[in-house]
Amino acid sequence: MKPLRLMPSTLIFVSAAMLLGVMTHLCLPFLSEVAGLESIIFWFICGGLGVFTPLIIAGVMMLRKEGGKFTKETFVERLRFRPMTRRDWRYSLLALVVIGLLTSGIMIAMQVLFSDFNHTPSFMTLDPLSPGRYWLLLAWLPYWLLNIGGEEFFWRGVLLPRQEKTFEDKTWILHGTGWAIFHIAFGWQLLVMLLPLLYIEPYVVQKTQNTWTGVFLHGVINGPSFIAIALGII
């Protein structure tokens, strides 16, 4: 496993950000207008198949270039999908609380500073589901799996360990900044809201040396929050 230096790291994050921008600002609006359906359906499609699936493919190609074989040892040692220890759970649960508190604080501050503050991108807007629209949850599930699986496999499993060989204990700062760049297409309002997650999660994954901690944090924050919004709870 070769070190991943600053320029290649930046190029990867910027390229992924550009792909996300194309999907959200070109492909998604076009498909939504042509089909006459609500845009969030095409976010599931464009995000899942157009962004997160390519991340998985890119990660596989990078691993193959390293000469790695897809064995249990690669999964555990190279990608660091290791059994969760009590220490891992303590870090993850504490991080979840801290992210929740900081995100809530940022939301309150932004609403005070900006009366029209809206952190939800237009293509993610979703009215509470009615009985005839519950099928959207089924459409969301494979997208969610690709989102969490694709990002954690590529960013934290493939990229982060190689970046650590270059940047050592400061890797999570660079990685979090790159992950923020990736989310620029979502708009500054959502990006500001995501900052606690974007930096704390890489820190926890690096500290624990366990990619499952990232899967837990990313999945728990993204999954239940979407379901609560979809059902009109929040």
PDB file of N, CA, C and O in Angstrom, residues 43-97:
ATOM      1  N   TRP A  43     -32.797  11.678  -7.528  1.00  0.00           N
ATOM      2  CA  TRP A  43     -31.632  11.759  -6.664  1.00  0.00           C
ATOM      3  C   TRP A  43     -31.221  10.363  -6.223  1.00  0.00           C
ATOM      4  O   TRP A  43     -30.028  10.034  -6.178  1.00  0.00           O
ATOM      5  N   PHE A  44     -32.203   9.520  -5.905  1.00  0.00           N
ATOM      6  CA  PHE A  44     -31.888   8.139  -5.545  1.00  0.00           C
ATOM      7  C   PHE A  44     -31.152   7.436  -6.689  1.00  0.00           C
ATOM      8  O   PHE A  44     -30.191   6.706  -6.474  1.00  0.00           O
ATOM      9  N   ILE A  45     -31.629   7.682  -7.920  1.00  0.00           N
ATOM     10  CA  ILE A  45     -31.047   7.017  -9.093  1.00  0.00           C
ATOM     11  C   ILE A  45     -29.678   7.619  -9.440  1.00  0.00           C
ATOM     12  O   ILE A  45     -28.679   6.896  -9.567  1.00  0.00           O
ATOM     13  N   CYS A  46     -29.635   8.940  -9.590  1.00  0.00           N
ATOM     14  CA  CYS A  46     -28.385   9.602  -9.989  1.00  0.00           C
ATOM     15  C   CYS A  46     -27.320   9.499  -8.893  1.00  0.00           C
ATOM     16  O   CYS A  46     -26.130   9.322  -9.190  1.00  0.00           O
ATOM     17  N   GLY A  47     -27.755   9.610  -7.638  1.00  0.00           N
ATOM     18  CA  GLY A  47     -26.798   9.487  -6.544  1.00  0.00           C
ATOM     19  C   GLY A  47     -26.297   8.068  -6.394  1.00  0.00           C
ATOM     20  O   GLY A  47     -25.091   7.819  -6.323  1.00  0.00           O
ATOM     21  N   GLY A  48     -27.243   7.112  -6.379  1.00  0.00           N
ATOM     22  CA  GLY A  48     -26.866   5.723  -6.170  1.00  0.00           C
ATOM     23  C   GLY A  48     -26.050   5.140  -7.304  1.00  0.00           C
ATOM     24  O   GLY A  48     -24.972   4.564  -7.096  1.00  0.00           O
ATOM     25  N   LEU A  49     -26.548   5.306  -8.538  1.00  0.00           N
ATOM     26  CA  LEU A  49     -25.888   4.698  -9.693  1.00  0.00           C
ATOM     27  C   LEU A  49     -24.833   5.608 -10.332  1.00  0.00           C
ATOM     28  O   LEU A  49     -23.862   5.116 -10.910  1.00  0.00           O
ATOM     29  N   GLY A  50     -25.038   6.933 -10.229  1.00  0.00           N
ATOM     30  CA  GLY A  50     -24.137   7.854 -10.909  1.00  0.00           C
ATOM     31  C   GLY A  50     -22.987   8.357 -10.072  1.00  0.00           C
ATOM     32  O   GLY A  50     -22.010   8.888 -10.615  1.00  0.00           O
ATOM     33  N   VAL A  51     -23.079   8.220  -8.729  1.00  0.00           N
ATOM     34  CA  VAL A  51     -22.017   8.727  -7.855  1.00  0.00           C
ATOM     35  C   VAL A  51     -21.421   7.619  -6.988  1.00  0.00           C
ATOM     36  O   VAL A  51     -20.214   7.358  -7.034  1.00  0.00           O
ATOM     37  N   PHE A  52     -22.269   6.960  -6.204  1.00  0.00           N
ATOM     38  CA  PHE A  52     -21.737   6.016  -5.220  1.00  0.00           C
ATOM     39  C   PHE A  52     -21.285   4.691  -5.834  1.00  0.00           C
ATOM     40  O   PHE A  52     -20.307   4.098  -5.374  1.00  0.00           O
ATOM     41  N   THR A  53     -21.976   4.242  -6.882  1.00  0.00           N
ATOM     42  CA  THR A  53     -21.500   3.044  -7.582  1.00  0.00           C
ATOM     43  C   THR A  53     -20.138   3.290  -8.229  1.00  0.00           C
ATOM     44  O   THR A  53     -19.243   2.438  -8.119  1.00  0.00           O
ATOM     45  N   PRO A  54     -19.922   4.444  -8.921  1.00  0.00           N
ATOM     46  CA  PRO A  54     -18.576   4.724  -9.429  1.00  0.00           C
ATOM     47  C   PRO A  54     -17.513   4.783  -8.336  1.00  0.00           C
ATOM     48  O   PRO A  54     -16.359   4.407  -8.584  1.00  0.00           O
ATOM     49  N   LEU A  55     -17.865   5.248  -7.130  1.00  0.00           N
ATOM     50  CA  LEU A  55     -16.896   5.244  -6.038  1.00  0.00           C
ATOM     51  C   LEU A  55     -16.475   3.820  -5.693  1.00  0.00           C
ATOM     52  O   LEU A  55     -15.294   3.545  -5.435  1.00  0.00           O
ATOM     53  N   ILE A  56     -17.445   2.920  -5.680  1.00  0.00           N
ATOM     54  CA  ILE A  56     -17.133   1.516  -5.393  1.00  0.00           C
ATOM     55  C   ILE A  56     -16.225   0.952  -6.478  1.00  0.00           C
ATOM     56  O   ILE A  56     -15.224   0.272  -6.187  1.00  0.00           O
ATOM     57  N   ILE A  57     -16.559   1.235  -7.736  1.00  0.00           N
ATOM     58  CA  ILE A  57     -15.746   0.746  -8.853  1.00  0.00           C
ATOM     59  C   ILE A  57     -14.329   1.308  -8.769  1.00  0.00           C
ATOM     60  O   ILE A  57     -13.340   0.589  -8.962  1.00  0.00           O
ATOM     61  N   ALA A  58     -14.210   2.612  -8.467  1.00  0.00           N
ATOM     62  CA  ALA A  58     -12.888   3.237  -8.345  1.00  0.00           C
ATOM     63  C   ALA A  58     -12.089   2.594  -7.213  1.00  0.00           C
ATOM     64  O   ALA A  58     -10.879   2.363  -7.345  1.00  0.00           O
ATOM     65  N   GLY A  59     -12.762   2.300  -6.108  1.00  0.00           N
ATOM     66  CA  GLY A  59     -12.086   1.665  -4.989  1.00  0.00           C
ATOM     67  C   GLY A  59     -11.578   0.280  -5.343  1.00  0.00           C
ATOM     68  O   GLY A  59     -10.455  -0.102  -4.982  1.00  0.00           O
ATOM     69  N   VAL A  60     -12.398  -0.485  -6.051  1.00  0.00           N
ATOM     70  CA  VAL A  60     -11.986  -1.828  -6.488  1.00  0.00           C
ATOM     71  C   VAL A  60     -10.774  -1.739  -7.409  1.00  0.00           C
ATOM     72  O   VAL A  60      -9.809  -2.510  -7.288  1.00  0.00           O
ATOM     73  N   MET A  61     -10.799  -0.776  -8.322  1.00  0.00           N
ATOM     74  CA  MET A  61      -9.681  -0.613  -9.259  1.00  0.00           C
ATOM     75  C   MET A  61      -8.397  -0.225  -8.524  1.00  0.00           C
ATOM     76  O   MET A  61      -7.308  -0.712  -8.855  1.00  0.00           O
ATOM     77  N   MET A  62      -8.511   0.634  -7.516  1.00  0.00           N
ATOM     78  CA  MET A  62      -7.332   1.031  -6.751  1.00  0.00           C
ATOM     79  C   MET A  62      -6.760  -0.144  -5.976  1.00  0.00           C
ATOM     80  O   MET A  62      -5.542  -0.314  -5.884  1.00  0.00           O
ATOM     81  N   LEU A  63      -7.640  -0.967  -5.420  1.00  0.00           N
ATOM     82  CA  LEU A  63      -7.173  -2.145  -4.692  1.00  0.00           C
ATOM     83  C   LEU A  63      -6.488  -3.137  -5.617  1.00  0.00           C
ATOM     84  O   LEU A  63      -5.459  -3.732  -5.273  1.00  0.00           O
ATOM     85  N   ARG A  64      -7.049  -3.322  -6.802  1.00  0.00           N
ATOM     86  CA  ARG A  64      -6.453  -4.233  -7.773  1.00  0.00           C
ATOM     87  C   ARG A  64      -5.079  -3.722  -8.221  1.00  0.00           C
ATOM     88  O   ARG A  64      -4.151  -4.504  -8.433  1.00  0.00           O
ATOM     89  N   LYS A  65      -4.963  -2.392  -8.352  1.00  0.00           N
ATOM     90  CA  LYS A  65      -3.680  -1.812  -8.728  1.00  0.00           C
ATOM     91  C   LYS A  65      -2.627  -2.040  -7.647  1.00  0.00           C
ATOM     92  O   LYS A  65      -1.427  -2.162  -7.946  1.00  0.00           O
ATOM     93  N   GLU A  66      -3.071  -2.098  -6.402  1.00  0.00           N
ATOM     94  CA  GLU A  66      -2.160  -2.399  -5.304  1.00  0.00           C
ATOM     95  C   GLU A  66      -1.731  -3.867  -5.308  1.00  0.00           C
ATOM     96  O   GLU A  66      -0.790  -4.240  -4.611  1.00  0.00           O
ATOM     97  N   GLY A  67      -2.464  -4.676  -6.073  1.00  0.00           N
ATOM     98  CA  GLY A  67      -2.176  -6.102  -6.099  1.00  0.00           C
ATOM     99  C   GLY A  67      -2.934  -6.888  -5.055  1.00  0.00           C
ATOM    100  O   GLY A  67      -2.681  -8.079  -4.842  1.00  0.00           O
ATOM    101  N   GLY A  68      -3.879  -6.217  -4.391  1.00  0.00           N
ATOM    102  CA  GLY A  68      -4.654  -6.878  -3.355  1.00  0.00           C
ATOM    103  C   GLY A  68      -5.716  -7.812  -3.913  1.00  0.00           C
ATOM    104  O   GLY A  68      -6.295  -7.542  -4.964  1.00  0.00           O
ATOM    105  N   LYS A  69      -5.920  -8.920  -3.258  1.00  0.00           N
ATOM    106  CA  LYS A  69      -6.961  -9.860  -3.635  1.00  0.00           C
ATOM    107  C   LYS A  69      -8.140  -9.692  -2.682  1.00  0.00           C
ATOM    108  O   LYS A  69      -7.964  -9.329  -1.515  1.00  0.00           O
ATOM    109  N   PHE A  70      -9.331  -9.964  -3.183  1.00  0.00           N
ATOM    110  CA  PHE A  70     -10.521  -9.726  -2.382  1.00  0.00           C
ATOM    111  C   PHE A  70     -10.789 -10.945  -1.492  1.00  0.00           C
ATOM    112  O   PHE A  70     -11.602 -11.804  -1.787  1.00  0.00           O
ATOM    113  N   THR A  71     -10.058 -10.962  -0.405  1.00  0.00           N
ATOM    114  CA  THR A  71     -10.154 -12.040   0.570  1.00  0.00           C
ATOM    115  C   THR A  71     -10.608 -11.455   1.906  1.00  0.00           C
ATOM    116  O   THR A  71     -10.684 -10.226   2.074  1.00  0.00           O
ATOM    117  N   LYS A  72     -10.880 -12.316   2.839  1.00  0.00           N
ATOM    118  CA  LYS A  72     -11.261 -11.867   4.176  1.00  0.00           C
ATOM    119  C   LYS A  72     -10.141 -11.051   4.802  1.00  0.00           C
ATOM    120  O   LYS A  72     -10.387 -10.045   5.490  1.00  0.00           O
ATOM    121  N   GLU A  73      -8.907 -11.427   4.545  1.00  0.00           N
ATOM    122  CA  GLU A  73      -7.768 -10.695   5.097  1.00  0.00           C
ATOM    123  C   GLU A  73      -7.717  -9.265   4.550  1.00  0.00           C
ATOM    124  O   GLU A  73      -7.450  -8.318   5.292  1.00  0.00           O
ATOM    125  N   THR A  74      -7.984  -9.109   3.251  1.00  0.00           N
ATOM    126  CA  THR A  74      -8.026  -7.769   2.651  1.00  0.00           C
ATOM    127  C   THR A  74      -9.129  -6.934   3.280  1.00  0.00           C
ATOM    128  O   THR A  74      -8.943  -5.764   3.610  1.00  0.00           O
ATOM    129  N   PHE A  75     -10.279  -7.554   3.456  1.00  0.00           N
ATOM    130  CA  PHE A  75     -11.432  -6.868   4.036  1.00  0.00           C
ATOM    131  C   PHE A  75     -11.129  -6.398   5.457  1.00  0.00           C
ATOM    132  O   PHE A  75     -11.471  -5.271   5.840  1.00  0.00           O
ATOM    133  N   VAL A  76     -10.445  -7.251   6.225  1.00  0.00           N
ATOM    134  CA  VAL A  76     -10.196  -6.935   7.636  1.00  0.00           C
ATOM    135  C   VAL A  76      -8.958  -6.064   7.813  1.00  0.00           C
ATOM    136  O   VAL A  76      -8.996  -5.063   8.540  1.00  0.00           O
ATOM    137  N   GLU A  77      -7.859  -6.439   7.158  1.00  0.00           N
ATOM    138  CA  GLU A  77      -6.598  -5.755   7.400  1.00  0.00           C
ATOM    139  C   GLU A  77      -6.391  -4.537   6.512  1.00  0.00           C
ATOM    140  O   GLU A  77      -6.004  -3.465   6.987  1.00  0.00           O
ATOM    141  N   ARG A  78      -6.627  -4.651   5.217  1.00  0.00           N
ATOM    142  CA  ARG A  78      -6.394  -3.520   4.318  1.00  0.00           C
ATOM    143  C   ARG A  78      -7.506  -2.485   4.429  1.00  0.00           C
ATOM    144  O   ARG A  78      -7.266  -1.284   4.552  1.00  0.00           O
ATOM    145  N   LEU A  79      -8.756  -2.930   4.365  1.00  0.00           N
ATOM    146  CA  LEU A  79      -9.893  -2.008   4.416  1.00  0.00           C
ATOM    147  C   LEU A  79     -10.328  -1.700   5.847  1.00  0.00           C
ATOM    148  O   LEU A  79     -11.155  -0.827   6.073  1.00  0.00           O
ATOM    149  N   ARG A  80      -9.795  -2.456   6.800  1.00  0.00           N
ATOM    150  CA  ARG A  80     -10.009  -2.243   8.235  1.00  0.00           C
ATOM    151  C   ARG A  80     -11.470  -2.377   8.660  1.00  0.00           C
ATOM    152  O   ARG A  80     -11.941  -1.641   9.523  1.00  0.00           O
ATOM    153  N   PHE A  81     -12.164  -3.311   8.062  1.00  0.00           N
ATOM    154  CA  PHE A  81     -13.495  -3.671   8.551  1.00  0.00           C
ATOM    155  C   PHE A  81     -13.304  -4.745   9.618  1.00  0.00           C
ATOM    156  O   PHE A  81     -13.414  -5.940   9.356  1.00  0.00           O
ATOM    157  N   ARG A  82     -13.002  -4.288  10.820  1.00  0.00           N
ATOM    158  CA  ARG A  82     -12.647  -5.185  11.919  1.00  0.00           C
ATOM    159  C   ARG A  82     -13.802  -5.291  12.917  1.00  0.00           C
ATOM    160  O   ARG A  82     -14.607  -4.366  13.027  1.00  0.00           O
ATOM    161  N   PRO A  83     -13.871  -6.375  13.666  1.00  0.00           N
ATOM    162  CA  PRO A  83     -14.925  -6.490  14.676  1.00  0.00           C
ATOM    163  C   PRO A  83     -14.880  -5.301  15.639  1.00  0.00           C
ATOM    164  O   PRO A  83     -13.806  -4.875  16.064  1.00  0.00           O
ATOM    165  N   MET A  84     -16.044  -4.781  15.956  1.00  0.00           N
ATOM    166  CA  MET A  84     -16.132  -3.622  16.844  1.00  0.00           C
ATOM    167  C   MET A  84     -15.807  -4.032  18.277  1.00  0.00           C
ATOM    168  O   MET A  84     -16.395  -4.963  18.823  1.00  0.00           O
ATOM    169  N   THR A  85     -14.882  -3.307  18.892  1.00  0.00           N
ATOM    170  CA  THR A  85     -14.541  -3.532  20.289  1.00  0.00           C
ATOM    171  C   THR A  85     -15.345  -2.570  21.172  1.00  0.00           C
ATOM    172  O   THR A  85     -16.014  -1.655  20.665  1.00  0.00           O
ATOM    173  N   ARG A  86     -15.262  -2.765  22.479  1.00  0.00           N
ATOM    174  CA  ARG A  86     -15.937  -1.837  23.397  1.00  0.00           C
ATOM    175  C   ARG A  86     -15.393  -0.424  23.231  1.00  0.00           C
ATOM    176  O   ARG A  86     -16.152   0.547  23.292  1.00  0.00           O
ATOM    177  N   ARG A  87     -14.107  -0.309  23.006  1.00  0.00           N
ATOM    178  CA  ARG A  87     -13.497   1.011  22.771  1.00  0.00           C
ATOM    179  C   ARG A  87     -14.063   1.643  21.510  1.00  0.00           C
ATOM    180  O   ARG A  87     -14.369   2.843  21.495  1.00  0.00           O
ATOM    181  N   ASP A  88     -14.217   0.856  20.462  1.00  0.00           N
ATOM    182  CA  ASP A  88     -14.790   1.374  19.218  1.00  0.00           C
ATOM    183  C   ASP A  88     -16.206   1.883  19.439  1.00  0.00           C
ATOM    184  O   ASP A  88     -16.580   2.948  18.932  1.00  0.00           O
ATOM    185  N   TRP A  89     -16.989   1.123  20.190  1.00  0.00           N
ATOM    186  CA  TRP A  89     -18.367   1.531  20.461  1.00  0.00           C
ATOM    187  C   TRP A  89     -18.411   2.799  21.305  1.00  0.00           C
ATOM    188  O   TRP A  89     -19.247   3.678  21.087  1.00  0.00           O
ATOM    189  N   ARG A  90     -17.500   2.915  22.282  1.00  0.00           N
ATOM    190  CA  ARG A  90     -17.475   4.122  23.122  1.00  0.00           C
ATOM    191  C   ARG A  90     -17.169   5.351  22.272  1.00  0.00           C
ATOM    192  O   ARG A  90     -17.830   6.389  22.397  1.00  0.00           O
ATOM    193  N   TYR A  91     -16.164   5.256  21.421  1.00  0.00           N
ATOM    194  CA  TYR A  91     -15.825   6.369  20.532  1.00  0.00           C
ATOM    195  C   TYR A  91     -17.001   6.710  19.613  1.00  0.00           C
ATOM    196  O   TYR A  91     -17.329   7.883  19.394  1.00  0.00           O
ATOM    197  N   SER A  92     -17.633   5.679  19.063  1.00  0.00           N
ATOM    198  CA  SER A  92     -18.714   5.898  18.099  1.00  0.00           C
ATOM    199  C   SER A  92     -19.922   6.551  18.748  1.00  0.00           C
ATOM    200  O   SER A  92     -20.501   7.501  18.196  1.00  0.00           O
ATOM    201  N   LEU A  93     -20.324   6.068  19.914  1.00  0.00           N
ATOM    202  CA  LEU A  93     -21.498   6.611  20.589  1.00  0.00           C
ATOM    203  C   LEU A  93     -21.244   8.029  21.088  1.00  0.00           C
ATOM    204  O   LEU A  93     -22.117   8.899  20.992  1.00  0.00           O
ATOM    205  N   LEU A  94     -20.033   8.277  21.611  1.00  0.00           N
ATOM    206  CA  LEU A  94     -19.690   9.628  22.047  1.00  0.00           C
ATOM    207  C   LEU A  94     -19.677  10.576  20.855  1.00  0.00           C
ATOM    208  O   LEU A  94     -20.210  11.700  20.931  1.00  0.00           O
ATOM    209  N   ALA A  95     -19.103  10.125  19.743  1.00  0.00           N
ATOM    210  CA  ALA A  95     -19.064  10.952  18.531  1.00  0.00           C
ATOM    211  C   ALA A  95     -20.464  11.251  18.033  1.00  0.00           C
ATOM    212  O   ALA A  95     -20.748  12.369  17.588  1.00  0.00           O
ATOM    213  N   LEU A  96     -21.357  10.270  18.118  1.00  0.00           N
ATOM    214  CA  LEU A  96     -22.738  10.460  17.673  1.00  0.00           C
ATOM    215  C   LEU A  96     -23.412  11.565  18.478  1.00  0.00           C
ATOM    216  O   LEU A  96     -24.111  12.427  17.924  1.00  0.00           O
ATOM    217  N   VAL A  97     -23.199  11.572  19.787  1.00  0.00           N
ATOM    218  CA  VAL A  97     -23.775  12.599  20.656  1.00  0.00           C
ATOM    219  C   VAL A  97     -23.180  13.972  20.321  1.00  0.00           C
ATOM    220  O   VAL A  97     -23.909  14.969  20.191  1.00  0.00           O
TER     221      VAL A  97
END
